[in-house]
Short mmCIF file of C-alpha atoms in Angstrom, two decimals:
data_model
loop_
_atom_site.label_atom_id
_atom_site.label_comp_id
_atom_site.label_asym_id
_atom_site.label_seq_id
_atom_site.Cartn_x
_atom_site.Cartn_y
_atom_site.Cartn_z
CA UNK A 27 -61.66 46.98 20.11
CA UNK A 28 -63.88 44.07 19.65
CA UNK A 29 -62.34 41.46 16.81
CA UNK A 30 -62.98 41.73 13.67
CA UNK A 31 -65.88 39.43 12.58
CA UNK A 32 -65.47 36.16 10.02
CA UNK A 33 -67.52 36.46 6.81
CA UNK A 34 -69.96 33.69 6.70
CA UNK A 35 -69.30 31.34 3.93
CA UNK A 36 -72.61 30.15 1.84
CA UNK A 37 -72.48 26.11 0.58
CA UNK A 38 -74.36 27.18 -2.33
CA UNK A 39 -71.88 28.75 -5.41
CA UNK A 40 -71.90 31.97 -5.92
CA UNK A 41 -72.62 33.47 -9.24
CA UNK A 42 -72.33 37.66 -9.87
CA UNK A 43 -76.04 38.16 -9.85
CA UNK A 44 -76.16 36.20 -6.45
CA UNK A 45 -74.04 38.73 -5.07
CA UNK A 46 -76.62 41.90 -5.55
CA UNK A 47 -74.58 43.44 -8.19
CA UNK A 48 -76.19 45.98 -10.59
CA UNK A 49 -76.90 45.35 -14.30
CA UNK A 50 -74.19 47.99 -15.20
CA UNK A 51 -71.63 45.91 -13.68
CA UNK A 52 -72.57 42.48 -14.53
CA UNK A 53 -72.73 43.55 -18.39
CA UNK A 54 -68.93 44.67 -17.68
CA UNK A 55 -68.14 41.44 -16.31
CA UNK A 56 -69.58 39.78 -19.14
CA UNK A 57 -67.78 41.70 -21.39
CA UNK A 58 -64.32 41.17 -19.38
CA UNK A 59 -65.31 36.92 -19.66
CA UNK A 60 -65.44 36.94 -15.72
CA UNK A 61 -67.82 33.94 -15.47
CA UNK A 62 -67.82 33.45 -11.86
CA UNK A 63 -66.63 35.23 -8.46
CA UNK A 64 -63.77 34.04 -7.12
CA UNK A 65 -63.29 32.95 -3.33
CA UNK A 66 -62.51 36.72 -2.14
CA UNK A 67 -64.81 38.30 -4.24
CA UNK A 68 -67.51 35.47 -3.37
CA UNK A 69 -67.18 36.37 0.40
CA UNK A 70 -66.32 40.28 0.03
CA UNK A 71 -68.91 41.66 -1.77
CA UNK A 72 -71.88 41.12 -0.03
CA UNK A 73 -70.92 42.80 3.69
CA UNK A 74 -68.83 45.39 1.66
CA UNK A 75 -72.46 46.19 -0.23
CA UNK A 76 -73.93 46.38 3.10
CA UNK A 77 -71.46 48.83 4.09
CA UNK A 78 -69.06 47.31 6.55
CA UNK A 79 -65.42 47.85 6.21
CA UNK A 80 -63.20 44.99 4.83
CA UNK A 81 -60.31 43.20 6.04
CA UNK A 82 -59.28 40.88 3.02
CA UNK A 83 -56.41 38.39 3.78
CA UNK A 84 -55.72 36.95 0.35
CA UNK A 85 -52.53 36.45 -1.83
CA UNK A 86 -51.71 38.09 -4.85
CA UNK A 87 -53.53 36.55 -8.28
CA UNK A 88 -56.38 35.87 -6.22
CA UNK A 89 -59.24 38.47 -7.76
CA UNK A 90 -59.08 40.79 -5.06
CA UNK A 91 -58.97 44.05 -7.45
CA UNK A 92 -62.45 43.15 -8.04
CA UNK A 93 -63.54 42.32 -4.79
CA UNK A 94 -62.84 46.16 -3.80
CA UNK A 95 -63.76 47.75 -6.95
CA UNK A 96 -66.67 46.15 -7.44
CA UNK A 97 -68.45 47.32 -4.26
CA UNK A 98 -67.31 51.20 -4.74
CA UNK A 99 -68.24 51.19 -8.40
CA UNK A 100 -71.88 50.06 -6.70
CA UNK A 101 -72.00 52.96 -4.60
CA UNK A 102 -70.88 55.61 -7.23
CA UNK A 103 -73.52 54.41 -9.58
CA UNK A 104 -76.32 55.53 -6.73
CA UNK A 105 -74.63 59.01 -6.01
CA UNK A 106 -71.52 59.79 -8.46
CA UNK A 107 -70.67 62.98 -6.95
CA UNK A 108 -66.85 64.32 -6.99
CA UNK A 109 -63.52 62.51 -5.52
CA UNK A 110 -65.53 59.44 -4.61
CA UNK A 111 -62.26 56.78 -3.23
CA UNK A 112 -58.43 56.45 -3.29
CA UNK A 113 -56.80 53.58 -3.80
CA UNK A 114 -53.35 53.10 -2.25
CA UNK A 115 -50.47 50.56 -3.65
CA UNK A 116 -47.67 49.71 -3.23
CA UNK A 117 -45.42 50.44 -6.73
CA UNK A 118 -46.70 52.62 -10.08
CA UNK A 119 -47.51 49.81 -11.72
CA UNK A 120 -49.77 48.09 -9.36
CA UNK A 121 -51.81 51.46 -9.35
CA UNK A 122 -52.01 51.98 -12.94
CA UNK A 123 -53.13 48.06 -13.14
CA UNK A 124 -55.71 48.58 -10.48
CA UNK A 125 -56.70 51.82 -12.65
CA UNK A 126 -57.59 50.16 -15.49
CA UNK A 127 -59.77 47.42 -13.55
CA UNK A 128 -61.37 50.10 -12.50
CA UNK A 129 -61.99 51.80 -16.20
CA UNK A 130 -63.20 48.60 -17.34
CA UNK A 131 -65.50 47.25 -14.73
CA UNK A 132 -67.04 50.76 -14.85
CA UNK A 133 -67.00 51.57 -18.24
CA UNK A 134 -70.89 51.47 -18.50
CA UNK A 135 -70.84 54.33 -16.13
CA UNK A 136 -68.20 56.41 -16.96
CA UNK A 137 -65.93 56.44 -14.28
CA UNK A 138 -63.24 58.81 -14.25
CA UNK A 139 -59.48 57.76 -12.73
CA UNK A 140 -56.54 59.55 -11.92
CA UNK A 141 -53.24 57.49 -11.15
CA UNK A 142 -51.27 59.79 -9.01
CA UNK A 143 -47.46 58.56 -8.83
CA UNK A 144 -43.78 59.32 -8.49
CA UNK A 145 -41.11 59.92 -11.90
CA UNK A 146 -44.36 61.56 -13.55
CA UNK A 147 -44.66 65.39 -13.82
CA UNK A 148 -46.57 67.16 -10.68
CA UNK A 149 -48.44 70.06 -12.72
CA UNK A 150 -50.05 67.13 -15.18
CA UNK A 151 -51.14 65.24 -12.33
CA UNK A 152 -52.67 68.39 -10.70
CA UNK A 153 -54.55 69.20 -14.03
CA UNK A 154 -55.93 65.61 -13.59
CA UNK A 155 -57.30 66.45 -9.97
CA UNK A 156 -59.03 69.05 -10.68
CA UNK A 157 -61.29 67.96 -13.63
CA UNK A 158 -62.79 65.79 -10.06
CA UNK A 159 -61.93 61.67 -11.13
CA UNK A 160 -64.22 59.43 -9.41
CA UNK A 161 -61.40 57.46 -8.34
CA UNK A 162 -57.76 58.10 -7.51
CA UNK A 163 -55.44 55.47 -7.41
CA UNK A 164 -52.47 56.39 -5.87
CA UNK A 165 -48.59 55.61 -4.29
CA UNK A 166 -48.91 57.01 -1.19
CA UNK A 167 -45.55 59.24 -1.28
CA UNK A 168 -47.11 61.08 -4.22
CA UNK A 169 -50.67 61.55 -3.02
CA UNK A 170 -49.37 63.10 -0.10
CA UNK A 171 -47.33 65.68 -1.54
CA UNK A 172 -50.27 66.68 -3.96
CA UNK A 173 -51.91 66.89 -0.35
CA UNK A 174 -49.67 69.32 1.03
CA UNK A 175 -48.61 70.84 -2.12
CA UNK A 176 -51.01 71.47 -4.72
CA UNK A 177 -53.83 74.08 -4.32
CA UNK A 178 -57.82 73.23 -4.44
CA UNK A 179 -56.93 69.38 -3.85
CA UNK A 180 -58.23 67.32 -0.32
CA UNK A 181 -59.81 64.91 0.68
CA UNK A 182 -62.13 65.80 2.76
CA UNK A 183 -65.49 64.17 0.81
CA UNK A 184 -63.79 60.61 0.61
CA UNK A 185 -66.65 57.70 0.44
CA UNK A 186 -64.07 54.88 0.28
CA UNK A 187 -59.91 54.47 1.29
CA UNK A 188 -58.40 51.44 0.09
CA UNK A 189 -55.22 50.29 1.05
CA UNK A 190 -54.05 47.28 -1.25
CA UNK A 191 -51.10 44.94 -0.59
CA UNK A 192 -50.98 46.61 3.23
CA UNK A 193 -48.07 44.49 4.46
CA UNK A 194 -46.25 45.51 1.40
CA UNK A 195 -46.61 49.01 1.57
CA UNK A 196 -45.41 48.57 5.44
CA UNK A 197 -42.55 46.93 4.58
CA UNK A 198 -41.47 49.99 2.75
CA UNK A 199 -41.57 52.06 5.03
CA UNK A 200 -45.24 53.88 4.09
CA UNK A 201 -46.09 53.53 7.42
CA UNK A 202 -45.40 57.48 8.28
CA UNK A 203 -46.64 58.93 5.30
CA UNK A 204 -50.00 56.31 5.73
CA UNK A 205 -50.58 58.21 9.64
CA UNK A 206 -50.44 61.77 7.62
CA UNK A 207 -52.76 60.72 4.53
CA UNK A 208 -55.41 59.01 7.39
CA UNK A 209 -55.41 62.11 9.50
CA UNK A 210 -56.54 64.08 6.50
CA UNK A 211 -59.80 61.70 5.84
CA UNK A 212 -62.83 62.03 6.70
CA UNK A 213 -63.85 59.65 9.82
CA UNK A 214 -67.35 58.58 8.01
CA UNK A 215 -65.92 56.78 5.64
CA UNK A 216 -66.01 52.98 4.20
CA UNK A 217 -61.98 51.52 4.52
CA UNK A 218 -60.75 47.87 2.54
CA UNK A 219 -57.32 46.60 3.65
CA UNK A 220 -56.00 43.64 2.01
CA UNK A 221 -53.26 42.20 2.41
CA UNK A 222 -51.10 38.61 1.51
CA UNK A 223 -50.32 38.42 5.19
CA UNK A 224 -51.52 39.63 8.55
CA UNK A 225 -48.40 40.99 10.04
CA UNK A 226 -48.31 42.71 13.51
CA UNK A 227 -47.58 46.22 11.48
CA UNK A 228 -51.26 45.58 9.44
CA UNK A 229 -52.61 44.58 12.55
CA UNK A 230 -52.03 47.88 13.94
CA UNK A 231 -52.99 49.55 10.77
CA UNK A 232 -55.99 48.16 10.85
CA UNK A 233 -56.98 49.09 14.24
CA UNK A 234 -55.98 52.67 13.43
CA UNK A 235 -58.01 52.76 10.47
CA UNK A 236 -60.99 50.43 10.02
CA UNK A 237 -64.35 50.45 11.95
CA UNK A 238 -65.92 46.88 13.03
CA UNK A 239 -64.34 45.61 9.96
CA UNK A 240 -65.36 41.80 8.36
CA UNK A 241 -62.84 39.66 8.09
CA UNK A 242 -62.39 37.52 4.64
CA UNK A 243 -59.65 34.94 4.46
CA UNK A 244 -58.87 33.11 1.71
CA UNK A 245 -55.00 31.98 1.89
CA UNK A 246 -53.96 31.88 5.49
CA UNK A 247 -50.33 30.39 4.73
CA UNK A 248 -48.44 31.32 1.63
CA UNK A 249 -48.26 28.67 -0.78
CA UNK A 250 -47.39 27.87 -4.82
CA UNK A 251 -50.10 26.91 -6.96
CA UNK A 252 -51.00 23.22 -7.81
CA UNK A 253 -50.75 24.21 -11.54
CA UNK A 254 -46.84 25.03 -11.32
CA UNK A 255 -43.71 22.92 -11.81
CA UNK A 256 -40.77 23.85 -9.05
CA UNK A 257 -37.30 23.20 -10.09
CA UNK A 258 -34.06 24.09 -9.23
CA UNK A 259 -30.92 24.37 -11.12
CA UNK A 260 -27.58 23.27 -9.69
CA UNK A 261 -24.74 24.90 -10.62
CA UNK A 262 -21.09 26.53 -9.58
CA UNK A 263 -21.51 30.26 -8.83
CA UNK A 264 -18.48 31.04 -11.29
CA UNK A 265 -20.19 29.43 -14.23
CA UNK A 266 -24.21 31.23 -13.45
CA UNK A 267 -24.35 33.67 -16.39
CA UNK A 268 -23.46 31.06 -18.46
CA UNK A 269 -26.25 28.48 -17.05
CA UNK A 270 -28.04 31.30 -17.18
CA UNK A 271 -28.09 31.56 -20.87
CA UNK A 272 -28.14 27.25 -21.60
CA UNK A 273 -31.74 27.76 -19.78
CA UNK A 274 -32.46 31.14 -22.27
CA UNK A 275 -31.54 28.62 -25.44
CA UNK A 276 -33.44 25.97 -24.01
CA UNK A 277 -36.37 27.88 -23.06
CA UNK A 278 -36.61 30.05 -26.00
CA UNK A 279 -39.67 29.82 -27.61
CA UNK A 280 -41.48 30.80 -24.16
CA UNK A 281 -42.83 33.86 -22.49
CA UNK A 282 -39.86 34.00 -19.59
CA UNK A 283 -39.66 36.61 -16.46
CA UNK A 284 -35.92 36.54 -15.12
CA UNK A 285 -35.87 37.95 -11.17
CA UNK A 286 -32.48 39.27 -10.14
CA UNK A 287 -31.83 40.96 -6.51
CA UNK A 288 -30.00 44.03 -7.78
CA UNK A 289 -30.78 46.83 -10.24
CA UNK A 290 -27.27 46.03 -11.80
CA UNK A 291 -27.75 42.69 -12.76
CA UNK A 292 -31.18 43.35 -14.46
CA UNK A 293 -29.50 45.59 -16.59
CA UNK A 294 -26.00 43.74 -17.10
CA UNK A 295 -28.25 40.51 -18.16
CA UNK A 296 -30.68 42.00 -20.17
CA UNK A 297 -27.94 43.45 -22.29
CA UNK A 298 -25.72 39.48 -22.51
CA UNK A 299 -28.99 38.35 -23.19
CA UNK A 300 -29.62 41.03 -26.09
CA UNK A 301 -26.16 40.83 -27.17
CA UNK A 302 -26.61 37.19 -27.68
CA UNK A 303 -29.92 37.32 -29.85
CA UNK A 304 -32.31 37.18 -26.98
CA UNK A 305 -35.13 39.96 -26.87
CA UNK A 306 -34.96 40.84 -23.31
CA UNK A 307 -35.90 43.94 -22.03
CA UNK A 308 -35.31 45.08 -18.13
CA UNK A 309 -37.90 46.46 -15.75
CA UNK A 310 -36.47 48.24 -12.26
CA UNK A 311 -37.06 51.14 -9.91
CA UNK A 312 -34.42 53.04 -11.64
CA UNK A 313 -35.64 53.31 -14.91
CA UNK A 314 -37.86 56.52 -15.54
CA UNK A 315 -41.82 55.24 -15.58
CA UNK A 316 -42.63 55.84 -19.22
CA UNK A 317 -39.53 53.14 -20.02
CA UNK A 318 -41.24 50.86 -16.91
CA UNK A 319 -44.12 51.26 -18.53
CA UNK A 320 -43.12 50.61 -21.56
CA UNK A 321 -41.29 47.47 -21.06
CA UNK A 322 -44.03 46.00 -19.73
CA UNK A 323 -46.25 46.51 -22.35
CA UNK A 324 -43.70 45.34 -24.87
CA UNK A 325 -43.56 42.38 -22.16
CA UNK A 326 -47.61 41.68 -22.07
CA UNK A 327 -48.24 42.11 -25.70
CA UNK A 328 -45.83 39.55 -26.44
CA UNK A 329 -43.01 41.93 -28.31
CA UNK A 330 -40.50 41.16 -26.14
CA UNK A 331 -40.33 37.20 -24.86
CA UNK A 332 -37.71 37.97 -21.80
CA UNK A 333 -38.55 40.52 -18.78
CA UNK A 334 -35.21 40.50 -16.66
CA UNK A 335 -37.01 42.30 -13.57
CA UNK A 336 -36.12 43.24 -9.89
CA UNK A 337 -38.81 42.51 -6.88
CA UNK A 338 -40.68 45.75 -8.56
CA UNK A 339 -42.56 43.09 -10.89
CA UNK A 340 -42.86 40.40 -8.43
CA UNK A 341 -45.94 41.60 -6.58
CA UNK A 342 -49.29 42.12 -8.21
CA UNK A 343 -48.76 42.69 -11.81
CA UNK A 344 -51.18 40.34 -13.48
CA UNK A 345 -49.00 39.51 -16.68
CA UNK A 346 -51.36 37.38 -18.46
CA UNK A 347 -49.37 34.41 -20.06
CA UNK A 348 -46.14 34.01 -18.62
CA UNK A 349 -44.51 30.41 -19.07
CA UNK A 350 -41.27 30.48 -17.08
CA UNK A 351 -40.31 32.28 -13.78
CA UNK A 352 -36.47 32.27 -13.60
CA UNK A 353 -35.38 33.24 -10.30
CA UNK A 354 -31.34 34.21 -10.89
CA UNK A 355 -31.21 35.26 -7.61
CA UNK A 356 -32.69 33.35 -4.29
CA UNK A 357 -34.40 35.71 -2.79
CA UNK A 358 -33.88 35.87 0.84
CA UNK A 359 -37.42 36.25 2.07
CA UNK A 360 -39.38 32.96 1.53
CA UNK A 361 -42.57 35.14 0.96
CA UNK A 362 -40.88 37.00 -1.72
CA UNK A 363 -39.80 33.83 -3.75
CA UNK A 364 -44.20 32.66 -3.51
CA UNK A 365 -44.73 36.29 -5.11
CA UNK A 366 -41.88 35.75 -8.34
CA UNK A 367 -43.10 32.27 -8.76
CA UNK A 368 -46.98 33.51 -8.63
CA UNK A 369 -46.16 35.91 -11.68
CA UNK A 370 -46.93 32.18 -13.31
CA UNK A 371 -49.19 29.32 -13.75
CA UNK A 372 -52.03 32.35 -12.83
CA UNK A 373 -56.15 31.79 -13.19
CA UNK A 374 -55.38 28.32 -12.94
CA UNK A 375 -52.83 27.61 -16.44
CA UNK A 376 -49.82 25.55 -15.95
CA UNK A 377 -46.12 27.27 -15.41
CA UNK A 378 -42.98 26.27 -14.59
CA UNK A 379 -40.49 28.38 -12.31
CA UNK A 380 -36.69 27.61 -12.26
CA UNK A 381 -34.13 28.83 -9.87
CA UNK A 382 -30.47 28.47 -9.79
CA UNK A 383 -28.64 27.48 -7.05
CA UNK A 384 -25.22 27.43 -6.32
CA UNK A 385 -23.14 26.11 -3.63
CA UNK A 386 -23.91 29.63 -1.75
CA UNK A 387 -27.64 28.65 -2.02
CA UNK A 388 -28.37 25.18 -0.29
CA UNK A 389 -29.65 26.54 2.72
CA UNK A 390 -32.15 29.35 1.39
CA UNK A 391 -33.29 26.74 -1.24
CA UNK A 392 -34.14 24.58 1.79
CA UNK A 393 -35.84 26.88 3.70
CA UNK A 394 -38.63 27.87 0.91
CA UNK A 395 -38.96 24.14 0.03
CA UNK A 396 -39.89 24.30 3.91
CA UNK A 397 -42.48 26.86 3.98
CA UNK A 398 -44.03 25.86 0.54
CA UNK A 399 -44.54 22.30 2.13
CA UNK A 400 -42.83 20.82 -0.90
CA UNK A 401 -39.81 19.36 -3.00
CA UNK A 402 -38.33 21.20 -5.64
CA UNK A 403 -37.31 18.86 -8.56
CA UNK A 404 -33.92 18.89 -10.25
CA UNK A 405 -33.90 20.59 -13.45
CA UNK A 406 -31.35 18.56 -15.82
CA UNK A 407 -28.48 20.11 -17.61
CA UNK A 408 -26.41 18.74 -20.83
CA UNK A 409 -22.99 19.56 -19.49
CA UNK A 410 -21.15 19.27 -23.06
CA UNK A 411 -23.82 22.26 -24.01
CA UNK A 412 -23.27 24.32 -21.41
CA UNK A 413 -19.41 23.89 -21.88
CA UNK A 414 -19.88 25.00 -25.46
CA UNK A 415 -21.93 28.01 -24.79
CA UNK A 416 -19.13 29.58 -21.77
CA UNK A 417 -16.91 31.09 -24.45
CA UNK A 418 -19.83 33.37 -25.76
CA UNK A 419 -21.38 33.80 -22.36
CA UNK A 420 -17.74 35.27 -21.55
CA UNK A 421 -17.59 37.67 -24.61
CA UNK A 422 -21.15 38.32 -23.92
CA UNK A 423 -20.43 39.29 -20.57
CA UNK A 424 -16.99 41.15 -21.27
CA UNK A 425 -19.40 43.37 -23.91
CA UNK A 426 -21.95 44.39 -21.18
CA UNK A 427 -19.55 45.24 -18.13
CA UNK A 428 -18.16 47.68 -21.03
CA UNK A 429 -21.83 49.07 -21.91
CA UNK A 430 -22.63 49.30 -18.60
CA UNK A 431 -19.39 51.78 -17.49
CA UNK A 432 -20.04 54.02 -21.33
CA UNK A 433 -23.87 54.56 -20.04
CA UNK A 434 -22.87 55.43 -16.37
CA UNK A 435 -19.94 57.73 -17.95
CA UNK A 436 -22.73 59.69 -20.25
CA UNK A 437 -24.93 59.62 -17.17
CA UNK A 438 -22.74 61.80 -14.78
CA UNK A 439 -21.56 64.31 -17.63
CA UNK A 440 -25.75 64.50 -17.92
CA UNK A 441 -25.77 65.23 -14.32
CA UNK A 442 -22.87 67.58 -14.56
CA UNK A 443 -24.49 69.48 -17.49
CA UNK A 444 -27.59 69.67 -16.24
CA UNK A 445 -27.10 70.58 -12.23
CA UNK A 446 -28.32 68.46 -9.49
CA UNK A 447 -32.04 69.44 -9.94
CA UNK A 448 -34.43 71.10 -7.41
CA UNK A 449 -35.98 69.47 -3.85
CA UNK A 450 -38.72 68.36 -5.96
CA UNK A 451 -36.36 66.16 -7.80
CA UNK A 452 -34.91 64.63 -4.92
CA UNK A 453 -38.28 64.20 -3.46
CA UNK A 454 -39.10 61.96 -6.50
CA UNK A 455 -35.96 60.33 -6.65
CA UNK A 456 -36.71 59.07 -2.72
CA UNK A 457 -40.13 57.88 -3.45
CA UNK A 458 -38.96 55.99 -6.38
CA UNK A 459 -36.67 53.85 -4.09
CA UNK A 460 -39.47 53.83 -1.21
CA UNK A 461 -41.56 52.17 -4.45
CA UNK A 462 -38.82 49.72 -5.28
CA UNK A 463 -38.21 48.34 -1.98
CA UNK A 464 -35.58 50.08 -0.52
CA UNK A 465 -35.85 50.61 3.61
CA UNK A 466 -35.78 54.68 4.07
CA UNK A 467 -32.92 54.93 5.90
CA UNK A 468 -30.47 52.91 3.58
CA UNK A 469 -31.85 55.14 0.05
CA UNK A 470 -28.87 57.44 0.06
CA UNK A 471 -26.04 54.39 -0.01
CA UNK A 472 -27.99 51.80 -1.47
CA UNK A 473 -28.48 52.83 -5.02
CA UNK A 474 -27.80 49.19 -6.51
CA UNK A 475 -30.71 47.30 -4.65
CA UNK A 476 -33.71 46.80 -6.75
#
């Protein structure tokens, strides 16, 4: 298979109209205040309009919703006839994000979405097939089982496949349920794939699915913003709730995400943080996805000033202002630590991400100040403070181990009450920790991660 070939990059600036975009769009862009293409979108658009498929290579934040949706929106105004693309991410709220892009870039002609994911009913989201959306947006562990599972739904007519944040949805382990959806599509079709990085498992996705594709690269190593302030946060690993809540107290007029690595830990410090007068609200794979939902709309509308969240929120999710990234946890993937920090200092505002590091730390710390190509600086602490706040952080803590054991108590009398469920059930319960980052073959014993 021939390689794929490099969009050609103009010297003169692009503007929308430059692009050969409709009125219909341009007056939504207008409306949205999107004054000028980005890089992916510049360089995107035009072969995509021409009808070649897309490789896009471009990190998260970087406009690339728009750079696919824009194109297919295009199309559908010259022939808007039935199921007309799916859309494929990663985690529910990626697709419901990408769904509204779509709503309001084509509200002039409108287009009709259906987000199709796990932990909502099945018969609802059949209803919402059949009245024919335009676009579906989809995970792809729900879209297939409405494939093999609900009546009168295929398909077979697809225009355009999109699969967004590819090496993401690889890394969980999409990659079987991804050969079953592609077998089902029609050949003639028009595929996007794009992806942060090209990893040898996109690679071979792409050769499996794309047809003389262009190539557009914007970010071809991961790196932090200009616009945002790295620190890190020394501390003993005994004494890291407290520190924890010294940065809350100091920090606490600003719009702060917290990252933890385990589902536990999002909920045990949103609740010291509530107990203690914070509003913090948690967002994780476990919760049902009306409360994930919900808390990040309490989140973005600036209800709630704390999001203690799991790698769920890390990739995608354009949260509009956020000041602070806290990173509780090091994560252990360099890549993954560029995604938390990236939930910041977005569309080119300042930020500031912290993350504390104890004496277990010093070598992860080192390697991501390694691949970023940069320094972290030391974030300083009033010792007398934080020596002050321990007693409360203790109470605080004692308070939510206790909360913690009452709600798992009332959860498992629930379960006893109310049976184990059906295969449906379980089906959902899998694809919600497929979604949240769990490897397949660990789901069953590995119900604290993420």
């Amino acid at each position: 298979m021939p390689a794929p070939e490099e969009a050609s990059t103009s010297k003169e600036p692009a503007t929308f109209p430059s692009l050969g975009l409709i009125q219909p769009l341009l007056d939504a862009l207008e409306q949205l205040k999107f004054t000028e293409p980005t890089e992916i979108q510049a360089q995107a658009i035009p072969p995509a309009l021409e009808g070649r498929d897309i490789i896009g290579v471009a990190s998260t934040g970087s406009g690339k919703t728009a750079a696919f949706a824009l194109p297919i929106l295009q199309k559908l105004w010259d022939d808007p006839k039935g199921l007309f693309a799916c859309v494929l991410a990663p985690t529910r709220e990626l697709a419901y994000q990408i769904s509204q892009q779509f709503e309001a870039l084509g509200s002039a002609m409108g287009v009709r979405c259906a987000v199709i994911v796990g932990g909502m009913d099945m018969t609802t989201q059949a209803v919402a097939l059949a009245k024919r959306p335009h676009i579906v947006v989809a995970t792809p562990g729900r879209l297939n089982d409405h494939l093999e599972n609900t009546k009168g739904f295929s398909l077979r007519n697809l225009k355009y496949l999109v699969m967004d944040e590819a090496d993401r949805l690889l890394d969980l382990d999409f990659g079987p349920v991804l050969d079953k959806i592609l077998k089902v599509i029609p050949k003639e079709r028009s595929t996007y794939l794009f992806s942060a990085t090209m990893t040898t498992k996109v690679a071979k996705l792409q050769r499996a699915s794309l047809s003389n594709p262009v190539r557009v690269e914007v970010a071809s190593k991961y790196q932090t913003v200009s616009t945002l302030l790295q620190y890190y946060c020394l501390m003993p690993q005994k004494d890291k709730d407290t520190y924890l809540i010294y940065l809350a107290n100091t920090l606490a007029q600003n719009s702060t995400i917290i990252f933890t690595r385990t589902v536990h830990d999002a909920s045990r410090l949103s609740i010291i943080l509530r107990t203690l007068g914070f509003p913090a609200i948690p967002l994780h794979g476990q919760l049902s996805q009306s409360q994930r939902l919900g808390s990040l709309n309490k989140f973005k509308s600036g209800g709630q000033r704390v999001l203690v969240a799991t790698d769920v929120a890390s990739r995608g999710l354009d949260i509009p202002s956020v000041d602070i990234v806290i990173n509780f946890d090091i994560p252990t993937h360099s890549k993954d630590y560029i995604h938390r920090v990236g939930r910041t200092a977005r569309a080119g505002r300042a930020g500031k991400s912290i993350t504390l590091v104890t004496q277990y730390d010093v070598e992860l710390i080192q390697r991501i100040e390694k691949v970023i190509g940069k320094k972290m600086e030391l974030w300083e602490t009033d010792k007398e403070e934080i020596a002050l706040l321990k007693e409360r952080a203790d109470e605080a803590c004692r308070l939510a181990a206790n909360e913690l054991k009452e709600q798992q108590h009332s959860s498992k009398k629930r379960k006893r009450g109310g049976g184990e469920g059906t295969g449906r059930d379980e089906r959902d319960r899998d694809d919600d920790m497929v979604e949240a980052g769990m490897p397949s073959g660990k789901r069953k014993s590995r119900g604290g991660r993420r």
